[in-house]
Coordinates of C-alpha atoms in Angstrom, one line a residue:
Chain A
M1 CA 149.3 23.5 154.3
K2 CA 147.9 24.4 150.9
V3 CA 148.4 28.2 152.2
K4 CA 152.0 27.1 153.7
A5 CA 153.1 25.8 150.2
A6 CA 151.6 28.6 148.3
L7 CA 153.6 31.0 150.6
V8 CA 156.8 28.9 150.2
I9 CA 156.7 28.5 146.6
L10 CA 155.9 32.2 145.9
I11 CA 158.6 33.5 148.7
L12 CA 161.2 31.0 147.6
S13 CA 160.8 31.6 143.7
S14 CA 161.1 35.8 144.5
L15 CA 163.9 35.4 146.6
I16 CA 166.6 33.0 145.0
P17 CA 166.4 35.1 141.7
N18 CA 167.0 38.2 143.2
L19 CA 170.0 36.9 144.9
V20 CA 171.7 35.2 141.9
L21 CA 170.9 39.0 140.0
V22 CA 173.1 40.5 142.8
K23 CA 175.7 37.6 142.6
E24 CA 176.0 38.3 138.9
E25 CA 176.2 41.9 139.3
L26 CA 178.7 41.6 142.0
R27 CA 180.6 39.3 139.4
K28 CA 180.4 41.7 136.6
Y29 CA 181.3 45.0 138.2
G30 CA 184.8 45.8 137.7
N31 CA 185.3 43.0 135.4
P32 CA 187.2 44.3 132.4
C33 CA 184.9 41.7 129.9
F34 CA 181.8 43.5 130.8
R35 CA 183.0 46.9 130.6
D36 CA 180.6 49.8 129.3
E37 CA 180.6 50.5 125.6
A38 CA 179.0 54.0 125.9
T39 CA 181.8 55.2 128.3
S40 CA 184.4 53.9 126.1
Y41 CA 183.3 55.5 123.5
E42 CA 182.8 58.8 125.6
A43 CA 186.8 58.8 126.2
K44 CA 187.3 57.5 122.6
F45 CA 186.0 60.6 120.8
A46 CA 186.5 63.2 123.9
E47 CA 189.4 65.2 122.1
L48 CA 187.5 64.8 118.9
K49 CA 184.3 66.7 120.0
H50 CA 186.2 70.0 120.3
F51 CA 187.3 70.2 116.3
L52 CA 183.5 69.5 115.0
P53 CA 181.1 71.6 114.0
E54 CA 178.2 71.8 116.6
N55 CA 174.6 71.3 114.8
G56 CA 176.3 70.3 111.6
V57 CA 176.1 66.8 109.7
V58 CA 179.6 64.8 110.0
G59 CA 180.3 61.5 107.9
Y60 CA 181.4 58.7 109.2
I61 CA 183.6 56.0 107.9
T62 CA 185.0 52.7 109.5
D63 CA 186.9 49.5 108.6
Q64 CA 184.0 47.5 109.7
Q65 CA 180.9 46.1 107.9
P66 CA 178.1 48.1 108.3
D67 CA 175.9 45.3 109.9
A68 CA 179.2 44.7 112.4
G69 CA 179.9 48.4 113.2
R70 CA 176.5 49.4 113.8
Q71 CA 176.6 49.3 117.3
E72 CA 179.8 51.5 117.2
Y73 CA 178.1 53.7 114.8
Y74 CA 175.6 54.6 117.1
L75 CA 177.9 55.0 119.7
A76 CA 179.9 57.4 117.9
A77 CA 176.7 59.4 117.3
Y78 CA 175.8 59.1 121.0
A79 CA 179.5 60.5 121.6
L80 CA 179.2 62.9 118.8
A81 CA 176.0 64.9 119.8
P82 CA 174.7 67.2 118.7
A83 CA 176.8 66.8 115.8
V84 CA 174.7 64.6 113.3
V85 CA 177.2 61.5 112.3
L86 CA 175.9 59.8 108.9
R87 CA 177.7 57.5 107.4
G88 CA 179.6 58.1 104.1
T89 CA 182.5 60.8 103.0
N90 CA 180.2 63.4 101.4
Y91 CA 180.5 65.8 104.3
P92 CA 183.0 68.8 105.0
F93 CA 184.2 66.7 108.1
V94 CA 184.6 62.7 108.2
V95 CA 185.3 61.0 111.5
G96 CA 187.0 57.6 110.9
N97 CA 186.9 54.8 113.3
F98 CA 189.5 51.5 112.7
H99 CA 190.6 49.0 114.6
R100 CA 193.1 48.2 112.2
P101 CA 196.2 50.0 111.7
V102 CA 195.5 52.7 108.8
T103 CA 197.5 52.6 106.3
D104 CA 196.0 55.0 103.4
E105 CA 192.6 55.4 104.3
A106 CA 192.7 58.6 102.5
G107 CA 194.0 57.6 99.7
A108 CA 191.0 55.0 99.6
N109 CA 189.2 58.0 99.6
P110 CA 190.1 60.9 97.3
G111 CA 189.7 64.1 98.9
L112 CA 190.0 63.3 102.5
V113 CA 193.0 64.9 104.0
L114 CA 193.9 64.2 107.5
V115 CA 193.4 66.7 110.1
G116 CA 194.3 64.9 113.0
G117 CA 193.9 61.4 115.0
S118 CA 194.6 59.5 118.3
C119 CA 196.6 56.3 118.8
N120 CA 193.2 54.8 119.5
G121 CA 192.1 54.4 115.8
V122 CA 189.6 57.8 115.7
L123 CA 190.6 59.9 113.3
L124 CA 189.4 63.3 111.8
F125 CA 189.4 63.9 108.1
R126 CA 188.4 67.0 106.0
N127 CA 186.7 66.4 102.7
E128 CA 188.5 68.6 100.1
K129 CA 185.9 68.0 97.7
V130 CA 183.1 69.6 99.7
K131 CA 182.9 73.0 100.8
Chain B
M1 CA 177.0 69.2 143.7
I2 CA 175.0 66.6 145.8
P3 CA 172.4 69.1 147.0
S4 CA 171.7 70.9 143.4
F5 CA 171.3 67.1 142.2
L6 CA 168.8 65.9 145.2
V7 CA 167.1 69.4 144.3
S8 CA 167.2 68.5 140.6
I9 CA 165.9 65.0 140.9
L10 CA 163.4 65.6 143.8
M11 CA 161.7 68.8 142.7
P12 CA 159.1 66.9 140.2
P13 CA 158.5 63.8 142.3
L14 CA 157.5 66.5 145.2
L15 CA 155.1 68.8 142.7
G16 CA 153.7 65.4 141.9
F17 CA 152.9 64.5 145.6
L18 CA 151.5 67.8 146.2
V19 CA 149.2 67.7 142.8
V20 CA 148.2 64.2 143.6
S21 CA 147.2 65.0 147.3
F22 CA 144.9 68.1 145.9
L23 CA 143.0 65.6 143.2
W24 CA 142.9 62.8 146.2
P25 CA 139.6 62.7 147.4
R26 CA 139.5 64.1 151.1
R27 CA 138.0 61.5 153.0
K28 CA 140.9 58.8 151.9
A29 CA 143.7 61.3 152.7
G30 CA 145.7 60.3 155.5
R31 CA 148.7 58.7 157.0
D32 CA 148.1 55.3 155.5
H33 CA 147.7 56.8 151.8
S34 CA 151.1 58.5 151.9
L35 CA 153.1 56.1 150.1
L36 CA 150.7 55.6 147.6
R37 CA 150.3 59.1 146.9
L38 CA 153.9 59.6 147.0
S39 CA 154.5 56.7 144.7
I40 CA 151.9 57.8 142.0
G41 CA 153.2 61.4 142.5
A42 CA 156.7 60.3 141.7
G43 CA 155.5 59.6 138.1
T44 CA 152.9 62.3 138.1
G45 CA 155.5 65.0 138.7
F46 CA 158.2 63.7 135.9
G47 CA 155.3 63.5 133.4
L48 CA 153.9 67.1 134.3
S49 CA 157.0 68.5 134.5
A50 CA 158.2 67.3 131.2
L51 CA 154.7 68.3 129.5
A52 CA 155.5 72.0 131.1
Y53 CA 159.3 71.9 129.9
F54 CA 158.5 71.0 126.4
L55 CA 155.9 73.9 126.6
W56 CA 158.5 76.4 127.8
L57 CA 160.8 75.2 125.2
L58 CA 158.4 75.9 122.4
A59 CA 157.2 79.5 123.8
V60 CA 160.4 80.9 125.5
G61 CA 163.4 78.4 124.5
P62 CA 166.1 76.5 126.5
E63 CA 167.0 79.5 128.5
S64 CA 167.2 78.9 131.9
G65 CA 164.2 80.4 133.8
F66 CA 161.9 77.5 134.0
I67 CA 163.6 76.0 137.5
L68 CA 162.2 79.5 138.7
L69 CA 158.5 79.0 137.3
E70 CA 158.7 75.3 138.7
G71 CA 160.1 76.4 142.3
V72 CA 157.4 79.2 142.5
L73 CA 154.8 76.6 141.6
L74 CA 156.4 74.1 143.8
T75 CA 156.3 76.6 146.8
A76 CA 152.5 77.8 145.8
L77 CA 151.5 74.4 146.1
A78 CA 153.3 73.7 149.3
V79 CA 151.8 76.5 151.2
L80 CA 147.9 75.4 149.9
F81 CA 148.8 72.3 150.9
L82 CA 149.8 72.7 154.5
A83 CA 147.0 75.5 154.6
G84 CA 144.3 73.0 153.7
K85 CA 145.8 70.1 156.1
A86 CA 145.7 72.9 158.9
R87 CA 142.3 73.8 158.3
R88 CA 141.0 69.9 157.9
A89 CA 143.0 69.4 161.4
S90 CA 141.1 72.0 163.0
I91 CA 137.5 71.0 161.5
A92 CA 138.0 67.4 162.5
G93 CA 139.7 68.6 165.9
G94 CA 142.9 67.3 165.4
T95 CA 141.8 63.7 164.5
T96 CA 141.3 62.1 161.3
A97 CA 138.4 59.6 162.1
D98 CA 138.0 58.2 158.8
L99 CA 141.7 56.9 159.3
T100 CA 141.2 54.5 161.8
P101 CA 142.0 51.0 161.4
K102 CA 138.3 50.0 161.8
A103 CA 136.9 52.4 159.0
Q104 CA 139.9 51.5 156.6
G105 CA 138.4 47.9 156.4
C106 CA 140.7 45.4 154.5
G107 CA 143.4 48.5 154.3
A108 CA 144.8 48.1 157.9
F109 CA 144.7 44.5 159.0
A110 CA 146.3 44.1 162.6
R111 CA 150.0 42.6 162.2
S112 CA 150.1 39.2 162.2
K113 CA 152.9 36.8 162.5
L114 CA 153.1 36.3 158.7
D115 CA 152.8 40.1 158.2
R116 CA 156.0 40.7 160.0
Y117 CA 158.2 38.1 158.8
L118 CA 157.1 38.9 155.2
L119 CA 157.9 42.8 156.1
L120 CA 161.1 41.3 156.9
I121 CA 161.8 39.1 154.1
F122 CA 160.6 42.5 151.5
C123 CA 162.8 44.6 153.1
G124 CA 165.8 42.0 152.7
V125 CA 165.1 41.2 149.1
C126 CA 164.6 45.3 148.6
I127 CA 167.9 45.7 149.8
S128 CA 169.2 43.1 147.5
A129 CA 167.3 44.6 144.7
L130 CA 168.7 48.0 145.3
S131 CA 172.4 46.7 145.5
A132 CA 171.8 45.1 141.9
F133 CA 170.3 48.3 140.6
L134 CA 172.9 50.2 142.1
L135 CA 175.7 48.0 140.8
L136 CA 174.2 47.7 137.4
S137 CA 174.0 51.7 137.2
A138 CA 177.3 52.0 138.2
R139 CA 178.8 49.5 135.5
Q140 CA 176.4 51.1 133.1
P141 CA 176.3 54.5 133.5
H142 CA 174.6 55.4 130.0
G143 CA 172.2 52.8 130.4
A144 CA 171.8 50.0 127.8
W145 CA 171.6 50.0 124.0
D146 CA 168.1 51.8 123.5
A147 CA 168.9 54.0 126.6
W148 CA 171.5 55.6 124.6
A149 CA 170.7 54.8 121.1
I150 CA 167.5 56.6 121.9
W151 CA 166.4 58.3 125.0
N152 CA 169.6 59.3 126.1
L153 CA 170.8 60.5 122.6
R154 CA 167.6 62.8 122.6
A155 CA 168.1 64.2 125.7
R156 CA 171.7 65.1 124.7
F157 CA 170.7 66.8 121.6
I158 CA 168.1 68.8 122.8
F159 CA 170.3 69.9 126.1
R160 CA 173.7 70.3 123.9
S161 CA 171.9 71.8 120.9
G162 CA 170.6 75.3 122.9
A163 CA 168.2 77.2 120.5
Q164 CA 168.8 74.7 117.6
W165 CA 166.6 71.7 119.7
R166 CA 164.3 70.9 117.2
G167 CA 167.4 69.4 115.4
A168 CA 167.0 66.7 117.7
F169 CA 164.1 65.7 115.7
T170 CA 166.0 65.0 112.5
P171 CA 164.8 62.3 110.1
L172 CA 168.7 61.5 109.2
L173 CA 169.0 59.9 112.3
D174 CA 165.8 57.6 111.7
W175 CA 167.3 54.7 113.6
S176 CA 167.0 56.7 116.7
H177 CA 163.4 56.7 116.2
P178 CA 162.9 60.5 116.5
D179 CA 159.3 60.2 116.3
Y180 CA 159.5 58.7 119.9
P181 CA 157.1 60.7 122.5
L182 CA 159.3 63.2 124.8
L183 CA 158.7 62.5 128.7
L184 CA 161.7 60.6 129.7
P185 CA 164.3 62.5 127.7
L186 CA 162.6 66.0 128.9
S187 CA 162.8 64.5 132.5
V188 CA 166.4 64.6 131.7
V189 CA 167.1 67.6 130.0
Q190 CA 165.4 69.8 132.8
G191 CA 167.2 67.9 135.5
W192 CA 170.5 68.8 133.9
R193 CA 169.1 72.5 133.2
T194 CA 168.9 72.6 137.1
L195 CA 172.3 71.5 137.6
G196 CA 173.4 73.5 134.7
A197 CA 175.8 70.2 133.5
E198 CA 175.2 67.0 131.7
I199 CA 175.7 64.3 134.6
P200 CA 175.3 60.8 133.8
A201 CA 173.5 59.8 137.1
L202 CA 170.4 62.0 136.7
P203 CA 169.2 59.7 134.0
A204 CA 170.3 56.7 136.0
A205 CA 167.9 58.7 139.3
V206 CA 165.3 58.8 136.8
G207 CA 165.2 55.3 136.2
F208 CA 165.6 54.5 140.1
L209 CA 162.4 56.5 141.0
Y210 CA 160.0 55.1 138.2
T211 CA 161.4 51.3 139.0
F212 CA 160.8 51.8 143.0
S213 CA 157.9 53.8 142.6
T214 CA 156.7 51.0 141.0
L215 CA 157.3 48.8 143.3
F216 CA 156.0 50.8 146.1
L217 CA 152.5 51.7 144.3
T218 CA 152.0 47.8 143.6
C219 CA 152.7 47.6 147.4
S220 CA 150.8 50.3 149.2
S221 CA 147.9 49.9 146.3
L222 CA 147.4 46.7 147.0
S223 CA 147.7 47.2 151.0
V224 CA 144.6 49.4 150.9
L225 CA 142.9 47.6 148.6
R226 CA 143.0 44.2 150.2
S227 CA 145.5 43.5 153.0
R228 CA 149.3 44.5 153.7
T229 CA 150.7 40.9 153.1
Q230 CA 148.8 40.9 149.8
G231 CA 150.9 44.1 148.9
L232 CA 153.8 42.5 150.3
L233 CA 153.6 39.2 148.5
A234 CA 153.0 41.1 145.2
G235 CA 156.3 43.4 145.8
L236 CA 158.0 40.3 146.5
V237 CA 156.9 38.9 143.1
L238 CA 158.1 42.2 141.4
L239 CA 161.5 42.1 143.0
G240 CA 162.1 38.4 142.2
T241 CA 161.3 39.3 138.7
P242 CA 165.2 40.1 137.8
F243 CA 164.2 41.6 134.3
F244 CA 162.4 44.3 136.1
V245 CA 165.1 45.3 138.2
Q246 CA 167.3 45.0 135.1
H247 CA 165.8 47.4 133.1
G248 CA 164.6 49.7 135.4
A249 CA 168.5 50.3 135.6
S250 CA 169.2 50.1 131.5
Q251 CA 167.2 53.2 131.6
Y252 CA 165.2 52.3 129.0
A253 CA 161.3 53.6 128.8
D254 CA 159.3 50.3 129.4
V255 CA 159.6 50.4 133.1
P256 CA 158.2 54.2 133.4
L257 CA 155.6 52.9 130.9
G258 CA 154.6 50.3 132.6
F259 CA 154.5 52.9 135.8
F260 CA 151.6 55.1 134.1
Y261 CA 149.9 51.7 132.8
L262 CA 149.6 50.4 136.8
S263 CA 149.0 54.0 138.0
T264 CA 146.0 53.9 135.6
V265 CA 144.7 50.7 136.4
V266 CA 145.1 51.3 140.3
L267 CA 143.9 54.9 140.3
L268 CA 140.8 53.2 138.3
A269 CA 140.2 50.2 140.9
L270 CA 140.5 53.0 144.1
Y271 CA 137.6 55.3 141.9
D272 CA 135.3 52.0 141.9
G273 CA 135.8 51.5 146.0
T274 CA 134.2 55.3 146.2
T275 CA 130.9 56.2 146.1
G276 CA 130.8 59.2 143.3
E277 CA 133.2 61.5 145.4
G278 CA 136.5 60.1 143.7
R279 CA 136.5 62.2 140.6
G280 CA 139.8 63.5 141.6
L281 CA 141.1 59.8 140.8
L282 CA 139.3 59.4 137.4
F283 CA 141.0 62.6 136.7
L284 CA 144.4 61.3 137.7
A285 CA 143.7 58.1 136.0
G286 CA 142.9 60.1 132.7
M287 CA 146.4 61.8 133.3
M288 CA 148.3 58.9 134.2
A289 CA 147.0 57.0 130.9
G290 CA 148.3 60.6 129.2
C291 CA 151.6 60.3 130.7
S292 CA 151.9 56.7 129.2
A293 CA 151.1 58.5 125.7
W294 CA 153.7 61.2 126.6
T295 CA 156.1 58.4 127.4
K296 CA 156.2 55.5 124.5
N297 CA 153.8 55.2 121.3
E298 CA 152.6 52.1 123.1
G299 CA 150.7 54.5 125.7
I300 CA 148.4 55.9 122.6
L301 CA 147.6 52.5 122.2
F302 CA 146.8 52.3 126.3
V303 CA 144.7 55.2 126.3
A304 CA 142.4 53.4 123.6
A305 CA 142.3 50.4 125.6
V306 CA 141.0 51.9 128.8
I307 CA 138.5 53.4 127.1
A308 CA 137.3 50.4 125.7
G309 CA 138.3 48.4 128.8
R310 CA 135.9 50.7 130.9
A311 CA 132.9 50.5 128.7
L312 CA 133.0 46.9 128.7
A313 CA 133.4 46.8 132.9
V314 CA 130.7 49.9 133.1
I315 CA 128.1 49.9 130.6
P316 CA 126.4 46.4 131.2
F317 CA 126.0 47.6 134.9
Q318 CA 125.7 51.2 135.2
G319 CA 124.5 51.9 131.9
W320 CA 125.8 54.6 129.5
R321 CA 125.3 57.8 131.1
S322 CA 127.2 56.6 133.8
Y323 CA 130.2 55.9 131.4
A324 CA 129.9 58.9 129.7
G325 CA 130.3 60.8 133.1
E326 CA 133.3 58.6 133.8
M327 CA 135.2 59.6 130.5
I328 CA 134.2 63.2 130.5
V329 CA 136.5 63.3 133.8
F330 CA 139.1 60.8 132.7
L331 CA 139.6 62.5 129.3
L332 CA 140.0 66.0 131.0
G333 CA 142.7 64.7 132.5
A334 CA 144.3 62.6 129.5
M335 CA 144.0 65.9 127.3
P336 CA 147.0 68.1 128.1
E337 CA 149.4 65.5 127.6
L338 CA 147.2 64.3 124.4
L339 CA 147.1 67.6 122.8
V340 CA 150.6 67.7 123.6
V341 CA 151.5 64.5 121.8
G342 CA 149.3 64.9 118.8
Y343 CA 151.1 68.8 118.2
F344 CA 154.7 66.9 118.6
K345 CA 153.3 63.6 116.2
M346 CA 152.4 66.6 113.7
S347 CA 154.7 69.5 113.8
L348 CA 158.2 68.3 114.9
A349 CA 158.6 64.7 114.8
P350 CA 159.2 62.4 111.8
P351 CA 156.7 59.9 110.7
N352 CA 156.9 56.7 112.8
D353 CA 159.3 53.7 111.1
V354 CA 156.4 51.2 110.8
L355 CA 153.6 53.2 110.0
S356 CA 155.3 55.4 107.2
A357 CA 157.4 52.6 105.8
Q358 CA 154.5 50.4 104.4
G359 CA 151.5 51.0 101.6
L360 CA 147.9 49.9 102.4
Q361 CA 148.5 46.8 100.3
G362 CA 151.4 45.8 102.3
V363 CA 149.5 45.9 105.5
L364 CA 146.3 43.7 104.2
G365 CA 148.8 41.4 102.7
R366 CA 150.2 40.9 106.3
L367 CA 146.9 40.8 107.8
G368 CA 146.0 38.4 105.6
D369 CA 148.5 35.9 106.5
P370 CA 147.8 32.9 109.0
S371 CA 151.6 32.2 109.2
R372 CA 152.2 35.6 110.9
Y373 CA 149.4 35.1 113.6
L374 CA 150.6 31.9 114.4
Y375 CA 154.2 32.9 114.6
I376 CA 153.4 35.6 117.1
L377 CA 151.1 33.6 119.0
K378 CA 154.1 30.9 119.6
S379 CA 156.5 33.7 120.4
S380 CA 154.0 35.1 123.1
F381 CA 153.7 31.8 124.5
L382 CA 157.3 31.1 124.8
T383 CA 158.2 34.8 126.3
A384 CA 155.2 34.6 128.7
F385 CA 157.3 31.5 130.5
T386 CA 160.9 33.2 130.0
F387 CA 160.7 37.0 130.0
T388 CA 160.7 37.6 133.8
K389 CA 164.5 35.7 134.0
G390 CA 163.0 34.4 137.1
I391 CA 161.0 31.5 138.4
V392 CA 158.0 33.3 138.9
T393 CA 156.1 33.3 135.8
L394 CA 152.5 32.6 134.6
P395 CA 152.4 28.7 135.5
V396 CA 153.8 29.4 139.2
L397 CA 151.1 32.1 139.8
A398 CA 148.6 29.8 138.5
L399 CA 149.9 27.4 140.9
Y400 CA 149.6 29.8 143.6
F401 CA 146.0 30.5 142.4
F402 CA 144.9 27.5 142.4
L403 CA 146.3 26.7 146.0
L404 CA 144.9 29.8 147.6
G405 CA 141.9 30.2 145.5
R406 CA 139.8 33.2 144.1
H407 CA 138.8 36.3 146.1
R408 CA 135.3 37.1 145.4
R409 CA 133.7 39.7 147.0
R410 CA 130.3 41.9 145.8
G411 CA 131.5 45.1 144.0
D412 CA 135.1 43.8 143.3
G413 CA 133.7 42.8 139.4
P414 CA 134.6 46.1 137.7
R415 CA 137.5 46.9 139.8
V416 CA 139.1 44.2 138.4
S417 CA 137.7 43.6 135.2
T418 CA 138.5 47.2 134.1
G419 CA 142.3 46.7 134.3
V420 CA 142.1 43.1 132.9
T421 CA 140.3 44.1 130.1
A422 CA 142.7 47.2 129.1
L423 CA 145.5 44.7 129.7
A424 CA 144.1 42.1 127.4
L425 CA 143.5 44.8 124.5
T426 CA 146.5 46.2 125.0
A427 CA 148.0 43.1 124.1
T428 CA 146.1 42.4 121.2
G429 CA 147.2 45.8 119.7
Y430 CA 150.5 45.0 120.4
A431 CA 150.1 41.7 118.5
L432 CA 148.3 43.2 115.8
F433 CA 151.2 45.9 115.5
Y434 CA 153.4 42.6 115.2
V435 CA 151.1 41.4 112.2
I436 CA 151.4 44.6 110.2
T437 CA 155.3 44.8 111.1
P438 CA 157.2 45.7 107.6
H439 CA 160.6 44.4 109.9
D440 CA 161.4 41.3 110.0
L441 CA 158.8 39.5 111.9
A442 CA 161.6 37.4 113.9
F443 CA 163.8 39.9 114.8
H444 CA 161.3 42.3 115.5
L445 CA 159.7 39.7 118.4
D446 CA 163.3 38.7 119.7
Y447 CA 164.2 42.1 120.0
S448 CA 161.2 43.8 121.8
L449 CA 158.4 41.1 122.7
N450 CA 160.0 40.5 126.3
R451 CA 159.8 44.3 127.0
L452 CA 156.2 44.4 125.9
F453 CA 155.4 42.2 128.7
L454 CA 157.3 43.7 130.9
Q455 CA 155.5 46.9 130.2
L456 CA 152.0 44.9 131.2
W457 CA 153.8 42.9 134.1
P458 CA 153.4 45.7 137.1
S459 CA 149.5 45.9 136.1
F460 CA 149.3 42.0 135.9
L461 CA 150.5 41.3 139.4
F462 CA 148.1 44.0 140.5
C463 CA 145.4 42.6 139.0
F464 CA 146.3 39.0 140.1
F465 CA 146.5 39.9 143.6
L466 CA 143.7 41.9 143.3
S467 CA 141.7 38.4 142.2
V468 CA 143.6 35.9 144.6
R469 CA 142.6 35.7 148.1
T470 CA 144.8 36.6 150.5
P471 CA 146.8 33.9 152.9
E472 CA 144.8 35.3 156.3
E473 CA 141.2 34.8 154.0
S474 CA 142.5 31.5 153.1
V475 CA 143.2 30.6 156.5
A476 CA 140.5 31.3 158.1
S477 CA 138.1 29.8 155.2
P478 CA 139.7 27.1 153.7
N479 CA 137.8 25.6 151.5
V480 CA 139.2 26.8 148.3
P481 CA 136.5 27.2 145.4
R482 CA 137.2 25.1 142.4
S483 CA 135.9 26.9 139.6
G484 CA 137.4 30.4 138.4
I485 CA 141.0 29.7 138.0
M486 CA 140.7 32.8 135.6
F487 CA 139.9 35.9 136.2
P488 CA 136.3 37.3 136.7

């Protein structure tokens, strides 16, 4: 009896979470609320990659607070590798990642000249002050 | 594309299987150990391949050619393996006398009703876990946070940088921990090199192989050492740990690290079952421990813990001489990986953020603060109940142990105690690391403690099911000893 009880406890407590996990994953799969951020960032920065120097250092600016934007900064670094993406503007090229309509970012950062951008808030600046 | 993908992902495990087969004691080699050798071989192959590829990068550079070297090595090993097999078969007259169920003892139980039912349930749960793994991988092809912020980022840097691959370790990206060892990123990079393209499915496939190798290693090792029922039960518990399946698919390094911990503990337990002819197992155990150091920094601590744990298990019963003899073989196996890790740390990697961000004064101050110990103890206690994200946690296992009782057999002492001591010492090392961390302690624990539990979980389950009686034993002799809820 004891052995049967032990086996039933062990088997059920292994089986149930496993089935719950599959159910959860089926629910999440294809649900836009659970979309993969890394995949989104790959697409977001895909075009920009062609304009950046390989193996060089590029700057990164955003309209988010450093803590809130940490994940996005890391994702940008992942998408743009092997360019080394560093926060700040003291680099020949600066990548902008904005969530609100960009009004005058270059004006707020003297020396930055808009090179190009896309409608998803990703902009590329050249820093005139850094050669 | 599919054939080349399969070549790139299956070549290292095949190489590993052949290496493991060569080192496996001849007496033990046979049909029933194939799954065990295959499971250990999968991780060994990736470990050795990443090691060889690192040396190739240093000596030759990222130019293609490594795949040729690997192919030649694989063919040579396969020819030698088949030749050796044919020779052994001719010597034994086409039979392998040692492999009859009688000779294997507990390794080959007659298939009972329970055994068949368990196998059926295990297969069902395995398919369910596989589905969850595939769904997770499809939803997150780049893995979870640490995968893209550390492991796959490093792989990308090395792959995309070409001749400038050393730039992957720039201290400018200190948040991505460029000092972390390279087994996982280089396993991915050499797969991409074989394919000639950066395929996101490859890191997921590496994660898949580590996850399911850990599962099959747990099952097959306990099948050999105890019974098939015991192996299947341990496998069920591992599959019933949602965090294990989720984490395997997340492409973090914790499941591979757990695989190497488990391999080391299993190989040492298998060695303890031999009578001196199992030096190859000891060498392999060293190799696996070395691979753990080549996977994550925690692995370096594990190597030290195994050396110390083995001393506590062997010296009191067999003396210093026996221990020293064992350690020479063990360290010979671990040496290539440890030397490469040493070289990497000294010549390429920037200093570790935890160790370099503080002076001796800071460390001593934190070591002398009792509130930190209490906080770590409290967090560890709570995490022990929750980290599996399932139902099977330590209390459930304690109840199971209480109901079935402790397995007692002469000579099983060192087999279990080496693993338990090594795991306990590793856990103690983890705790001390938290004590001295310069980061915010609560954040550091929140962020990583459950993963540290997960690293030790497969090895813990192995030791647990090695120590508890099998259902068959309990039915045959129902008097459960009341003493010894704890491990020997």
